[in-house]
Amino acid sequence: MTLHGQWISKAYDKTGGSVKKVWDQYLPKEEKVYAKLLGQRQTHIEGTLAELGDRFEMSSEETTAFLDGINGALDTPLDIASLEENTAINVDFTFESLYKKMVEYRAEHLVALPEWKQIFDEEILGRLYKEQRLSSTVRKSKTPGRNDLCPCGSGKKYKKCCGAGSLSA
């Protein structure tokens, strides 16, 4: 089984729910890694997976989980399923993409890290947060009135075109 598969089987039960004990151990380690990366203004991670695990004070499975978490923010995403302890990791990311990924995942414990304020001022953090939240907001367009032109572009009234049969008399 792959390292990622081992992490998944350990961190989630058979119904897909989180295993609290595993996450309670992992999340503080994850916060520590992010705080270190932000504090050192480090946007490049390099080394074998095992070396990163030693540096991050995480198991290989936890390091794989961490890399999976930042994968969407990486300039060149990793093939997480193929990672092994001797896999060479050489990745770059921007703080903006990393912050937005944390907002997307609703990882408030990471969004709230004080180290972000060393990278961005409050105004930029607010803008990035809002941009990311709005990017996943689905807006429904207003249904046209029965006498409005049909949005399909036919030039007919909605009631005589796409709305025919859906409107009650």
Coordinates of C-alpha atoms in Angstrom, one line a residue:
M1 CA 0.0 0.0 0.0
T2 CA 1.3 3.5 -0.8
L3 CA 2.2 6.0 1.9
H4 CA -0.9 8.1 0.9
G5 CA -3.1 5.0 1.1
Q6 CA -1.7 4.2 4.5
W7 CA -2.4 7.8 5.7
I8 CA -6.0 7.6 4.3
S9 CA -6.6 4.2 6.0
K10 CA -5.3 5.6 9.3
A11 CA -6.9 9.0 9.2
Y12 CA -10.4 8.0 8.0
D13 CA -12.7 5.2 9.1
K14 CA -14.6 2.9 6.8
T15 CA -17.5 5.4 6.4
G16 CA -15.1 8.2 5.4
G17 CA -15.3 10.0 8.8
S18 CA -12.2 11.4 10.4
V19 CA -10.4 9.4 13.1
K20 CA -10.2 12.1 15.8
K21 CA -7.1 10.6 17.6
V22 CA -5.0 10.7 14.4
W23 CA -6.0 14.2 13.5
D24 CA -5.5 15.4 17.1
Q25 CA -1.9 14.3 16.8
Y26 CA -1.3 15.5 13.2
L27 CA -2.8 19.0 13.2
P28 CA -0.4 20.5 15.8
K29 CA 2.5 19.1 13.8
E30 CA 1.0 20.6 10.6
E31 CA 0.6 24.0 12.3
K32 CA 4.3 23.9 13.4
V33 CA 5.4 23.2 9.8
Y34 CA 3.4 26.1 8.4
A35 CA 4.6 28.4 11.1
K36 CA 8.2 27.5 10.3
L37 CA 7.7 28.0 6.5
L38 CA 6.0 31.3 7.0
G39 CA 8.4 32.5 9.7
Q40 CA 11.4 31.8 7.5
R41 CA 9.5 33.1 4.4
Q42 CA 10.3 29.8 2.7
T43 CA 8.5 29.1 -0.6
H44 CA 10.7 26.2 -1.7
I45 CA 10.7 22.7 -0.2
E46 CA 13.4 20.2 -1.2
G47 CA 14.7 16.8 0.0
T48 CA 13.5 13.2 0.0
L49 CA 10.2 12.5 1.7
A50 CA 12.1 10.8 4.5
E51 CA 14.4 13.9 5.0
L52 CA 11.4 16.2 5.0
G53 CA 9.7 14.0 7.6
D54 CA 12.8 14.3 9.8
R55 CA 12.9 18.1 9.3
F56 CA 9.2 18.5 10.0
E57 CA 9.2 16.0 12.9
M58 CA 6.5 13.9 11.1
S59 CA 6.2 10.3 10.0
S60 CA 6.4 9.6 6.3
E61 CA 2.6 9.2 6.2
E62 CA 2.1 12.5 7.9
T63 CA 4.6 14.2 5.6
T64 CA 2.7 12.7 2.6
A65 CA -0.5 14.1 4.1
F66 CA 1.1 17.5 4.5
L67 CA 2.3 17.5 0.9
D68 CA -1.2 16.4 -0.2
G69 CA -2.6 19.4 1.6
I70 CA -0.4 21.9 -0.1
N71 CA -0.4 20.1 -3.5
G72 CA -3.0 22.4 -5.0
A73 CA -0.9 25.4 -4.1
L74 CA 2.3 24.1 -5.7
D75 CA 3.6 25.6 -9.0
T76 CA 4.0 22.0 -10.2
P77 CA 1.7 19.5 -8.3
L78 CA 3.1 16.2 -7.1
D79 CA 1.7 12.7 -7.9
I80 CA 0.8 12.1 -4.3
A81 CA -0.1 8.4 -4.9
S82 CA 3.4 7.6 -6.1
L83 CA 5.3 9.1 -3.2
E84 CA 7.8 6.8 -1.3
E85 CA 10.3 7.6 1.4
N86 CA 13.1 7.9 -1.1
T87 CA 11.1 10.2 -3.5
A88 CA 12.9 13.4 -4.2
I89 CA 10.7 16.4 -3.5
N90 CA 11.5 19.7 -5.1
V91 CA 8.6 22.1 -5.1
D92 CA 7.8 25.8 -5.1
F93 CA 4.7 27.7 -4.1
T94 CA 3.6 31.3 -3.5
F95 CA 2.3 32.5 -0.2
E96 CA -0.8 33.9 -1.9
S97 CA -1.7 30.4 -3.4
L98 CA -0.9 28.7 -0.1
Y99 CA -3.2 31.1 1.9
K100 CA -6.0 30.8 -0.6
K101 CA -5.7 27.0 -0.5
M102 CA -6.1 27.1 3.3
V103 CA -9.1 29.3 3.0
E104 CA -10.6 26.9 0.4
Y105 CA -10.0 24.0 2.8
R106 CA -11.6 26.0 5.6
A107 CA -8.5 25.4 7.7
E108 CA -9.2 28.3 10.0
H109 CA -6.4 27.1 12.4
L110 CA -3.9 27.7 9.6
V111 CA -5.5 30.8 8.2
A112 CA -5.3 32.4 11.7
L113 CA -1.5 31.7 12.2
P114 CA 0.1 34.9 13.3
E115 CA 3.0 34.4 10.9
W116 CA 0.8 35.4 8.0
K117 CA 1.0 39.0 9.3
Q118 CA 4.7 38.9 8.7
I119 CA 4.0 38.1 5.0
F120 CA 0.8 40.2 4.3
D121 CA -0.8 43.2 5.9
E122 CA -4.4 43.0 7.2
E123 CA -5.8 44.6 4.1
I124 CA -4.2 42.0 1.8
L125 CA -5.1 39.1 4.0
G126 CA -8.7 40.3 3.9
R127 CA -8.7 40.7 0.2
L128 CA -7.2 37.2 -0.4
Y129 CA -9.7 35.7 2.0
K130 CA -12.6 37.4 0.3
E131 CA -11.4 36.5 -3.2
Q132 CA -11.1 32.8 -2.3
R133 CA -14.4 32.6 -0.6
L134 CA -16.2 34.3 -3.5
S135 CA -14.5 32.1 -6.0
S136 CA -16.4 29.1 -4.7
T137 CA -19.7 30.9 -4.3
V138 CA -22.4 29.8 -6.7
R139 CA -24.7 32.6 -7.8
K140 CA -28.1 31.8 -9.3
S141 CA -29.3 34.2 -11.9
K142 CA -32.7 35.7 -11.5
T143 CA -35.5 33.9 -13.4
P144 CA -36.9 36.2 -16.1
G145 CA -40.4 37.5 -15.7
R146 CA -43.0 36.0 -18.1
N147 CA -43.0 39.2 -20.3
D148 CA -39.2 39.6 -20.3
L149 CA -37.2 38.6 -23.4
C150 CA -36.1 35.0 -23.2
P151 CA -32.4 34.6 -22.1
C152 CA -31.8 32.1 -24.8
G153 CA -31.6 34.9 -27.3
S154 CA -34.6 33.9 -29.5
G155 CA -36.1 37.4 -29.3
K156 CA -39.4 35.9 -28.0
K157 CA -41.0 36.6 -24.7
Y158 CA -40.0 34.1 -22.0
K159 CA -43.6 32.9 -21.6
K160 CA -43.7 32.0 -25.4
C161 CA -40.3 30.4 -25.5
C162 CA -38.3 28.6 -22.7
G163 CA -40.9 29.4 -20.1
A164 CA -43.8 27.9 -22.0
G165 CA -45.4 25.2 -19.9
S166 CA -43.5 26.1 -16.8
L167 CA -45.6 29.1 -16.0
S168 CA -49.1 28.8 -14.5
A169 CA -51.8 30.9 -16.0

